[in-house]
XYZ file of C-alpha atoms in Angstrom:
666
model
C 186.358 -22.575 142.169
C 186.132 -21.875 138.444
C 186.188 -18.317 137.113
C 184.493 -19.076 133.782
C 182.528 -22.045 132.460
C 180.829 -22.836 129.168
C 177.316 -24.337 129.177
C 176.942 -26.903 126.407
C 173.171 -26.695 126.265
C 170.222 -24.392 125.659
C 166.801 -23.482 127.026
C 165.734 -23.706 130.631
C 168.618 -25.869 131.845
C 171.196 -23.441 130.471
C 169.360 -20.607 132.243
C 169.214 -22.695 135.425
C 172.994 -23.205 135.446
C 173.576 -19.511 134.732
C 171.507 -18.484 137.785
C 173.694 -20.506 140.167
C 176.896 -19.333 138.473
C 175.831 -15.708 138.891
C 175.270 -16.290 142.616
C 178.736 -17.829 142.907
C 180.427 -15.098 140.831
C 181.291 -17.446 137.945
C 181.274 -16.057 134.390
C 179.280 -18.078 131.853
C 179.556 -18.673 128.118
C 176.426 -19.686 126.195
C 176.495 -21.612 122.934
C 173.740 -21.113 120.377
C 172.574 -22.294 116.988
C 171.032 -20.109 114.283
C 167.602 -20.878 115.785
C 168.664 -19.627 119.231
C 170.384 -16.354 118.359
C 167.813 -14.407 120.444
C 167.211 -17.097 123.096
C 167.019 -16.261 126.789
C 170.096 -18.291 127.761
C 172.143 -16.253 125.283
C 170.903 -13.003 126.834
C 171.622 -14.145 130.404
C 175.152 -15.458 129.880
C 178.258 -13.306 130.316
C 179.273 -14.072 126.721
C 178.032 -16.293 123.913
C 179.361 -18.055 120.833
C 177.679 -19.415 117.701
C 178.101 -23.144 117.002
C 176.079 -23.952 113.873
C 172.748 -24.410 112.073
C 169.442 -25.227 113.875
C 169.515 -29.059 113.724
C 171.073 -30.352 116.951
C 173.158 -32.812 114.936
C 174.887 -29.826 113.325
C 175.265 -27.673 116.431
C 174.585 -28.824 120.013
C 175.753 -32.377 119.280
C 178.965 -31.311 117.550
C 181.682 -32.243 120.048
C 184.481 -30.628 118.067
C 182.713 -27.298 117.752
C 181.812 -27.115 121.431
C 185.306 -28.071 122.590
C 186.735 -25.458 120.224
C 184.261 -22.887 121.569
C 185.282 -23.616 125.162
C 188.946 -23.247 124.238
C 188.356 -20.038 122.275
C 186.314 -18.437 125.074
C 188.760 -19.332 127.823
C 186.370 -21.614 129.714
C 187.989 -23.677 132.461
C 185.099 -26.144 132.580
C 181.944 -27.179 130.719
C 178.533 -27.949 132.235
C 176.535 -30.163 129.848
C 173.057 -29.701 131.379
C 170.875 -32.671 130.427
C 170.236 -34.216 127.041
C 172.504 -33.493 124.065
C 176.091 -34.407 125.114
C 175.481 -34.713 128.866
C 175.912 -38.502 128.856
C 178.447 -38.755 126.039
C 181.674 -40.287 127.307
C 183.520 -39.156 124.172
C 182.627 -35.553 124.951
C 183.989 -35.833 128.491
C 187.215 -37.370 127.121
C 187.568 -34.701 124.412
C 187.344 -31.971 127.045
C 189.835 -33.734 129.287
C 192.284 -33.996 126.381
C 192.145 -30.200 126.072
C 192.655 -29.651 129.794
C 189.040 -28.521 130.253
C 187.058 -29.908 133.202
C 183.843 -31.782 132.466
C 181.277 -30.854 135.145
C 179.957 -34.355 135.490
C 181.060 -37.912 136.234
C 184.085 -39.803 134.851
C 183.873 -40.958 131.239
C 184.083 -44.609 132.308
C 181.023 -44.216 134.568
C 179.088 -42.506 131.770
C 179.982 -45.265 129.341
C 179.157 -48.175 131.651
C 175.881 -46.687 132.920
C 174.861 -45.420 129.476
C 174.733 -48.956 128.158
C 171.580 -50.366 129.728
C 172.823 -53.944 129.329
C 176.205 -53.260 130.918
C 174.667 -51.148 133.694
C 172.348 -53.988 134.644
C 175.308 -56.381 134.882
C 177.222 -53.950 137.131
C 174.134 -53.395 139.276
C 173.781 -57.157 139.763
C 177.404 -57.381 140.895
C 176.920 -54.439 143.277
C 173.997 -56.183 144.978
C 171.327 -53.937 143.454
C 167.951 -55.554 142.770
C 167.258 -55.779 138.998
C 164.260 -56.540 136.779
C 164.127 -60.109 135.380
C 164.951 -60.112 131.680
C 167.357 -61.034 128.888
C 170.704 -59.285 129.388
C 171.900 -59.504 125.760
C 170.909 -57.455 122.665
C 168.065 -58.823 120.550
C 168.589 -58.363 116.821
C 165.406 -59.650 115.204
C 161.757 -60.296 115.997
C 162.129 -64.065 115.610
C 164.731 -64.361 118.348
C 162.824 -61.844 120.456
C 159.673 -63.974 120.351
C 161.443 -66.944 121.921
C 163.065 -64.787 124.590
C 159.749 -63.082 125.376
C 158.065 -66.454 125.898
C 160.775 -67.369 128.399
C 160.463 -64.057 130.267
C 156.685 -64.006 129.982
C 154.464 -61.393 128.354
C 154.047 -58.474 128.700
C 157.625 -57.386 128.008
C 159.407 -54.074 127.651
C 161.565 -53.459 124.588
C 164.301 -51.010 125.568
C 167.152 -49.341 123.700
C 170.552 -50.313 125.129
C 171.736 -46.711 124.738
C 168.301 -45.228 125.407
C 166.688 -42.694 127.646
C 163.733 -40.322 127.786
C 161.331 -42.949 126.467
C 163.035 -43.091 123.059
C 163.536 -46.590 121.700
C 161.103 -48.024 124.244
C 158.006 -50.086 123.486
C 155.715 -52.452 125.388
C 154.434 -55.684 123.857
C 151.589 -57.851 125.166
C 151.880 -60.519 122.468
C 154.065 -61.703 119.587
C 152.398 -59.415 117.026
C 153.038 -56.313 119.118
C 156.559 -57.543 119.770
C 157.366 -57.719 116.052
C 156.224 -54.163 115.360
C 157.718 -52.889 118.626
C 161.181 -54.269 117.858
C 161.198 -52.499 114.494
C 160.034 -49.163 115.917
C 162.344 -49.308 118.933
C 165.373 -50.064 116.760
C 164.510 -47.251 114.354
C 164.050 -44.681 117.136
C 167.198 -45.841 118.910
C 169.219 -45.567 115.698
C 167.859 -42.071 115.042
C 168.282 -40.794 118.613
C 171.478 -42.523 119.787
C 173.176 -43.951 116.694
C 172.851 -47.389 118.313
C 169.979 -49.742 117.403
C 170.637 -52.425 120.034
C 167.563 -53.313 122.070
C 166.914 -55.788 124.865
C 163.900 -57.241 126.683
C 162.742 -57.044 130.283
C 159.675 -58.330 132.059
C 157.044 -55.640 132.372
C 156.104 -55.012 136.005
C 152.324 -54.471 136.152
C 151.062 -51.183 137.646
C 154.579 -50.106 138.600
C 155.667 -46.881 140.210
C 158.739 -45.071 138.903
C 160.789 -43.846 141.869
C 164.343 -42.563 141.625
C 167.100 -41.741 144.097
C 169.273 -38.634 143.813
C 172.933 -39.258 144.613
C 175.882 -36.930 145.133
C 179.472 -38.138 145.145
C 182.744 -36.205 145.338
C 186.264 -37.097 144.221
C 187.243 -37.969 147.800
C 185.130 -41.103 148.181
C 182.074 -39.519 149.789
C 178.759 -40.784 148.390
C 175.375 -39.539 149.634
C 171.754 -40.061 148.674
C 169.283 -37.165 148.920
C 165.989 -38.994 149.126
C 163.648 -40.002 146.347
C 161.506 -38.502 143.626
C 158.221 -40.089 142.540
C 158.037 -39.885 138.736
C 155.122 -42.242 138.055
C 152.959 -39.714 136.195
C 154.211 -40.400 132.690
C 152.951 -40.403 129.143
C 154.734 -42.561 126.592
C 157.512 -43.072 129.160
C 158.060 -39.301 129.369
C 157.723 -37.867 132.866
C 154.945 -35.285 133.270
C 154.641 -34.558 137.006
C 157.255 -35.394 139.638
C 157.277 -35.016 143.395
C 159.489 -35.427 146.441
C 159.166 -37.339 148.610
C 157.079 -40.241 147.315
C 153.638 -40.730 148.902
C 154.224 -44.494 148.653
C 157.564 -45.238 150.308
C 158.024 -46.013 153.955
C 161.221 -45.204 155.849
C 162.656 -48.716 155.499
C 162.162 -48.870 151.726
C 163.549 -45.331 151.311
C 166.666 -46.278 153.266
C 167.172 -49.535 151.336
C 166.781 -47.824 147.949
C 169.170 -45.060 148.979
C 171.787 -47.539 150.155
C 171.589 -49.529 146.917
C 171.826 -46.352 144.819
C 174.924 -45.280 146.739
C 176.430 -48.763 146.361
C 176.013 -48.570 142.590
C 177.643 -45.123 142.492
C 180.621 -46.489 144.442
C 180.835 -49.519 142.142
C 181.430 -47.324 139.082
C 183.715 -44.790 140.777
C 181.113 -42.078 140.410
C 181.474 -38.412 141.239
C 179.055 -35.484 140.591
C 175.246 -35.550 140.733
C 173.478 -38.630 139.399
C 170.176 -40.448 139.611
C 169.459 -44.136 140.074
C 166.011 -45.035 138.760
C 163.900 -47.902 140.106
C 160.616 -49.552 139.250
C 158.595 -50.301 142.395
C 155.728 -52.785 142.462
C 152.580 -52.644 144.587
C 154.296 -54.547 147.423
C 157.202 -52.038 147.522
C 159.621 -54.455 145.883
C 162.010 -52.307 143.864
C 164.122 -53.078 140.784
C 166.952 -51.137 139.150
C 166.087 -49.529 135.822
C 169.042 -47.330 134.918
C 171.426 -44.717 136.196
C 171.300 -41.254 134.669
C 174.803 -39.836 134.831
C 173.733 -36.200 134.703
C 171.494 -33.595 136.269
C 167.865 -34.655 135.916
C 165.078 -32.485 134.503
C 163.189 -32.921 137.779
C 166.068 -31.965 140.088
C 164.222 -28.843 141.435
C 161.909 -30.918 143.647
C 164.910 -32.420 145.429
C 166.397 -28.950 145.844
C 163.137 -27.669 147.327
C 162.843 -30.393 149.976
C 166.561 -30.587 150.882
C 167.640 -26.959 150.442
C 170.689 -28.206 148.492
C 171.611 -26.498 145.193
C 172.596 -29.463 143.019
C 174.205 -27.307 140.328
C 176.415 -25.675 142.955
C 177.420 -29.096 144.275
C 178.292 -30.262 140.747
C 180.510 -27.198 140.298
C 182.253 -27.681 143.645
C 182.811 -31.402 143.057
C 184.215 -30.750 139.580
C 186.561 -28.143 141.096
C 187.895 -30.832 143.443
C 186.124 -29.833 146.645
C 184.868 -32.408 149.123
C 181.202 -32.450 150.098
C 180.692 -30.116 153.051
C 177.962 -32.250 154.629
C 177.337 -35.910 155.386
C 174.441 -38.331 155.080
C 173.184 -37.474 158.574
C 172.912 -33.811 157.554
C 170.445 -34.536 154.734
C 166.908 -33.725 155.882
C 163.698 -33.708 153.847
C 161.488 -30.705 154.632
C 157.941 -30.384 153.348
C 156.723 -31.553 149.941
C 157.486 -30.422 146.394
C 155.943 -31.066 142.990
C 157.035 -30.211 139.454
C 154.815 -29.976 136.365
C 156.466 -30.002 132.953
C 154.824 -27.466 130.652
C 155.157 -28.562 127.044
C 154.201 -27.093 123.696
C 151.953 -29.979 122.705
C 148.290 -30.440 121.832
C 146.492 -32.756 124.277
C 143.357 -32.744 122.119
C 145.391 -34.144 119.198
C 147.010 -36.975 121.064
C 149.644 -34.752 122.720
C 151.399 -34.090 119.432
C 154.201 -31.503 119.622
C 153.284 -27.941 118.731
C 155.466 -25.116 117.472
C 155.145 -21.382 116.990
C 155.670 -17.989 118.564
C 154.828 -17.364 122.215
C 152.556 -14.390 121.605
C 151.690 -14.230 125.323
C 153.768 -15.667 128.151
C 153.128 -14.786 131.793
C 154.643 -16.747 134.683
C 152.861 -17.067 138.040
C 154.385 -16.158 141.398
C 153.481 -16.743 145.031
C 154.486 -18.529 148.221
C 156.402 -21.727 147.510
C 156.331 -21.248 143.714
C 159.430 -21.787 141.576
C 159.596 -21.729 137.798
C 162.547 -22.792 135.653
C 162.129 -21.575 132.081
C 164.211 -20.663 129.071
C 161.673 -18.708 127.059
C 160.334 -15.165 126.841
C 157.229 -13.656 125.340
C 157.751 -13.311 121.616
C 160.184 -16.238 121.509
C 159.814 -19.219 119.193
C 159.138 -22.845 120.108
C 161.135 -24.559 117.385
C 160.586 -27.915 115.705
C 164.299 -28.622 116.113
C 164.360 -29.116 119.900
C 162.450 -30.537 122.833
C 159.055 -28.752 123.137
C 159.402 -27.973 126.857
C 158.362 -24.407 127.720
C 158.977 -24.391 131.467
C 159.011 -26.398 134.688
C 156.534 -25.099 137.253
C 157.245 -26.186 140.833
C 155.515 -25.749 144.178
C 156.716 -26.398 147.723
C 154.462 -26.719 150.756
C 154.420 -27.973 154.313
C 152.763 -31.196 153.175
C 151.466 -32.840 149.991
C 147.969 -31.255 150.036
C 149.410 -27.755 150.398
C 151.972 -28.345 147.637
C 149.238 -29.649 145.319
C 146.996 -26.644 146.003
C 149.844 -24.225 145.384
C 150.807 -25.912 142.119
C 147.175 -26.100 140.949
C 146.703 -22.399 141.670
C 149.922 -21.542 139.830
C 148.809 -23.533 136.780
C 145.575 -21.521 136.724
C 147.723 -18.366 136.522
C 150.216 -19.690 133.946
C 149.411 -17.811 130.735
C 150.718 -19.323 127.481
C 149.359 -18.256 124.105
C 150.644 -19.176 120.661
C 151.531 -22.867 120.362
C 149.174 -25.406 121.894
C 150.191 -26.434 125.425
C 149.383 -28.902 128.203
C 148.689 -26.528 131.119
C 144.999 -27.458 131.368
C 145.867 -31.154 131.222
C 148.389 -30.790 134.052
C 145.756 -29.043 136.172
C 143.267 -31.824 135.463
C 145.791 -34.384 136.765
C 146.257 -32.423 139.993
C 142.495 -32.324 140.555
C 142.022 -36.047 139.832
C 140.862 -38.079 142.839
C 143.493 -40.806 142.274
C 146.313 -38.295 142.159
C 145.061 -36.572 145.296
C 144.993 -39.953 147.040
C 148.562 -40.754 145.931
C 147.317 -43.824 144.034
C 149.904 -43.573 141.265
C 151.418 -45.850 138.637
C 153.176 -45.362 135.317
C 149.934 -46.214 133.487
C 147.960 -43.512 135.357
C 147.551 -41.200 132.354
C 146.724 -44.016 129.928
C 144.155 -45.468 132.324
C 142.493 -42.215 133.396
C 142.794 -40.004 130.305
C 143.533 -42.263 127.325
C 145.450 -41.218 124.224
C 144.151 -37.665 124.133
C 142.679 -35.079 126.454
C 139.516 -33.191 125.575
C 138.956 -31.873 129.086
C 136.324 -32.820 131.664
C 133.057 -30.881 131.977
C 132.834 -28.404 134.865
C 131.745 -29.996 138.133
C 128.645 -29.032 140.090
C 130.722 -26.667 142.239
C 132.781 -25.158 139.402
C 129.857 -24.617 136.986
C 128.087 -21.801 138.898
C 131.410 -20.122 139.662
C 132.334 -20.002 135.968
C 128.843 -18.778 135.048
C 129.182 -15.960 137.588
C 132.649 -15.048 136.292
C 131.363 -15.014 132.702
C 128.588 -12.569 133.585
C 131.051 -10.425 135.525
C 133.318 -10.269 132.467
C 130.414 -9.270 130.235
C 129.321 -6.573 132.712
C 132.833 -5.108 132.766
C 132.865 -5.063 128.971
C 129.424 -3.456 128.819
C 130.323 -0.808 131.405
C 133.519 0.029 129.513
C 131.678 0.242 126.174
C 129.013 2.509 127.650
C 131.621 4.748 129.221
C 133.605 5.034 125.984
C 130.490 5.875 123.943
C 129.800 8.914 126.116
C 126.055 8.389 125.765
C 125.337 8.356 129.492
C 126.920 9.366 132.746
C 125.776 6.300 134.642
C 126.540 3.213 132.533
C 124.554 1.006 134.941
C 121.295 2.585 133.767
C 121.405 0.792 130.387
C 123.335 -2.395 131.200
C 121.055 -5.450 131.499
C 121.038 -7.293 134.797
C 119.411 -10.516 133.576
C 121.539 -12.920 131.540
C 121.578 -16.480 130.231
C 124.924 -18.274 130.235
C 125.393 -21.215 127.884
C 128.014 -23.334 129.637
C 128.981 -26.691 128.196
C 125.529 -27.280 126.706
C 123.656 -26.140 129.827
C 121.739 -22.852 130.053
C 122.079 -21.034 133.390
C 119.973 -18.000 134.358
C 121.955 -15.278 136.124
C 120.650 -12.077 137.703
C 123.335 -9.573 138.729
C 122.951 -6.629 141.079
C 125.849 -4.191 141.447
C 126.850 -3.416 145.042
C 129.751 -0.959 145.072
C 132.842 -2.815 143.870
C 131.163 -6.217 143.596
C 127.970 -7.953 142.499
C 125.325 -10.030 144.194
C 124.424 -12.708 141.649
C 121.603 -15.221 141.593
C 123.164 -18.095 139.629
C 120.389 -20.575 139.037
C 119.080 -21.266 142.526
C 122.244 -20.126 144.302
C 123.138 -16.577 145.379
C 126.806 -15.583 145.486
C 128.896 -12.478 146.053
C 131.276 -11.850 143.164
C 134.218 -9.478 142.777
C 136.459 -9.493 139.735
C 139.828 -8.004 138.760
C 140.002 -7.936 134.951
C 140.298 -5.565 132.033
C 139.141 -6.363 128.470
C 142.042 -7.868 126.552
C 143.658 -9.502 129.576
C 144.033 -13.278 129.613
C 143.841 -13.628 133.395
C 140.892 -12.744 135.630
C 141.206 -12.880 139.415
C 137.824 -13.538 140.990
C 136.457 -13.948 144.467
C 133.277 -16.043 144.703
C 131.927 -15.525 148.213
C 135.132 -16.025 150.216
C 136.985 -18.206 147.690
C 139.643 -16.626 145.461
C 140.166 -18.248 142.048
C 142.108 -17.457 138.883
C 140.334 -17.931 135.551
C 141.962 -17.628 132.157
C 139.928 -15.737 129.573
C 139.909 -15.812 125.770
C 137.253 -14.040 123.719
C 134.835 -16.005 121.522
C 131.766 -14.831 119.663
C 129.126 -13.760 122.233
C 131.197 -14.868 125.188
C 134.432 -16.254 126.531
C 136.540 -19.389 126.601
C 137.180 -19.934 130.309
C 139.922 -22.124 131.773
C 140.156 -23.059 135.441
C 141.120 -26.099 137.495
C 141.724 -28.397 134.531
C 138.422 -27.402 132.888
C 138.140 -25.415 129.663
C 134.657 -24.446 128.550
C 132.923 -21.890 126.338
C 130.631 -19.551 128.215
C 128.179 -17.795 125.890
C 126.705 -14.784 127.709
C 123.482 -13.439 126.213
C 120.540 -11.358 127.313
C 117.400 -13.412 127.766
C 115.979 -12.128 124.466
C 119.194 -12.939 122.584
C 119.228 -16.404 124.139
C 115.678 -17.048 122.907
C 116.653 -16.032 119.370
C 119.883 -18.070 119.441
C 117.910 -21.193 120.370
C 116.113 -20.960 117.000
C 119.337 -20.910 114.927
C 120.440 -24.167 113.228
C 123.850 -25.456 114.410
C 126.878 -24.942 112.151
C 128.337 -28.072 110.595
C 132.144 -28.505 110.709
C 134.008 -29.077 107.409
C 134.244 -32.703 106.292
C 137.871 -33.923 106.412
C 137.036 -37.634 106.525
C 138.592 -38.146 103.075
C 141.914 -36.603 104.076
C 144.876 -37.667 106.182
C 146.289 -34.436 107.629
C 149.695 -34.080 109.236
C 149.028 -33.793 112.980
C 152.209 -31.728 113.517
C 155.270 -30.325 111.748
C 157.798 -33.051 111.094
C 159.694 -35.307 108.722
C 158.000 -38.070 106.733
C 159.925 -41.248 107.548
C 157.914 -43.538 105.281
C 154.691 -43.862 103.280
C 153.118 -47.319 103.437
C 150.411 -46.950 100.760
C 150.037 -45.927 97.109
C 147.139 -44.645 94.959
C 144.562 -47.364 94.408
C 145.421 -49.317 97.554
C 142.559 -50.627 99.656
C 143.172 -49.952 103.348
C 141.562 -51.365 106.453
C 140.891 -49.675 109.782
C 144.043 -49.693 111.914
C 146.370 -50.193 108.947
C 149.611 -48.205 108.901
C 149.496 -45.346 106.397
C 152.657 -43.386 107.141
C 155.294 -42.708 109.786
C 156.016 -39.117 110.821
C 159.016 -38.137 112.946
C 158.886 -35.096 115.210
C 161.176 -34.261 118.130
C 163.038 -37.550 117.407
C 159.902 -39.607 118.119
C 158.248 -41.706 115.418
C 154.465 -41.392 115.143
C 152.599 -44.069 113.191
C 149.566 -42.664 111.343
C 146.872 -45.314 110.895
C 143.557 -45.507 109.064
C 140.516 -44.949 111.247
C 138.232 -46.815 108.850
C 138.253 -48.789 105.600
C 138.800 -46.921 102.332
C 140.675 -46.571 99.041
C 143.728 -44.366 98.538
C 143.076 -41.795 95.824
C 146.203 -39.652 96.032
C 149.472 -39.545 98.006
C 150.640 -35.928 98.169
C 153.966 -36.320 99.987
C 156.972 -38.610 99.817
C 159.373 -40.078 102.341
C 161.965 -37.534 103.405
C 159.656 -34.557 102.956
C 159.249 -31.938 105.669
C 155.572 -31.228 106.322
C 153.611 -28.599 108.215
C 150.803 -29.160 110.708
C 147.469 -29.879 108.978
C 149.145 -30.389 105.604
C 147.263 -32.939 103.458
C 149.303 -36.141 103.213
C 146.860 -38.617 101.657
C 143.423 -38.250 100.034
C 140.919 -41.120 99.911
C 138.242 -42.005 97.404
C 136.147 -43.242 100.309
C 136.203 -42.064 103.918
C 139.355 -43.265 105.710
C 141.623 -40.981 107.689
C 144.481 -41.387 110.088
C 144.763 -41.375 113.828
């Protein structure tokens, strides 16, 4: 086994590799850019070394610098994590030339599977079922239109060197195909340095199910069951689980056998993943092979008990697998939710900033893989993932309940985040029923998430919690003032809670360490663990324990629970009567302005002062996190002023374009 390895990555995956290395007694070397000098992976590693400026192209993607760092630090091997150089055959070869072991598959396997066109050809030859399509690169929209007619719309446009949803577009007609080809080529060129794209038939209402494989250097190839990754947004996985609620034993076995056959066909060793699209009749088709550790690998580890990072290390060190296919058993159910710094209310645009509060949940069956700490920075230079929150249970319902409860207790303050959105997915009836497809989020939530209103069962619980919070505040204030010995003598017991536009009467009677509350027509027993200033309140409503996140607002609280976020205004009855007479405040008018929805780089500006624009017309293209976002006019108007130029770096909410008449971007 190795004595010292270098980890050519950052964030949560670098921390994940370090944890296994510590258990095995292996020293670790972290690499870091200027932006990551205080990052958690740097603190956890045995040693660390600086590799360049913040942009990944000048640091984490610099093969020469990382190879030199490994040599200088005496590393025997390099683990690439995922992303960055993990699927770069040239990187594996550069390490090999220096006598340093690449903890991953052979360079030839990386190269052949990294080219989506070549990988499909090899899969065909290995007897793996593939999606109907055109196996050659498409260079222009004209040629693509003819090919698409042969395949049949809708079609998928995919980058030949792609992954992670970059360079991928769907087209339902020739017009969408023309724009999609251009965008896919541009993203592919920016992300992979390769603008080749190809077309495949789009499988309607598909499920995305992948098989984890392990192969050693001695010819042993195993599959470790499947992961269901159908909950996606813009082809980026959001929630994953193992096993799949859809597969039967025969389909699972057939998919596993085909995945193993493909691994053998390319002489694979290390951990890898073969991804399939599965239709509603359980027909499955090869998508791609990821020649690295997957983001969602924890769910496989939770149901198999196999540490995939440890196996990668042992395989790279030349060891044979210590178990066979018959030894692989799936136990229980596991789910993973990816927590991102993004703003669901603004179309899930990436968010940046300092993590002013960060508190991870704990409990039975809960695992969290993260690479951040409170006070750390979510940078515009890298992927906006904050953490991966996982839950394991005896069955799917228990795993879902554990994950939902953990999301309620996951405290993130600073950048916008998707925790509430993830909770809303877990509480959705279709998700609970296992009725999944890759268009689930688009169909059920649309392009943005404003949050559902509280249900009939949640509404009184939140009203009771809100009153309990106000009573704790009032008791504390009365005690601090020193005016009375018994604070209860002057604290009102009759309140009106404004909750999502509804007024709810609440009468609270203190009984020792809890309250008896009449909430509307219902009477409940309420106990509450919370101190003013805390973001997490633990409540018991009758016999049901819940976690509610709390943020102060004028005259009340912003409460978050179970995928619902709602303002609860808590007033005495007299104050509520007076508030009802106040005119509502009007928000500022920004209809004449196109504001930058996020920090990023202006790729292009499509209009000039004096131009007449129509609703839906492209105004500008903004790149953030290597994804291109097209900003379009929401309504007709005339451009009055363009305040930025292509190539400019812009901040969130910066004014990009002003209009003489109302027309702003989406």
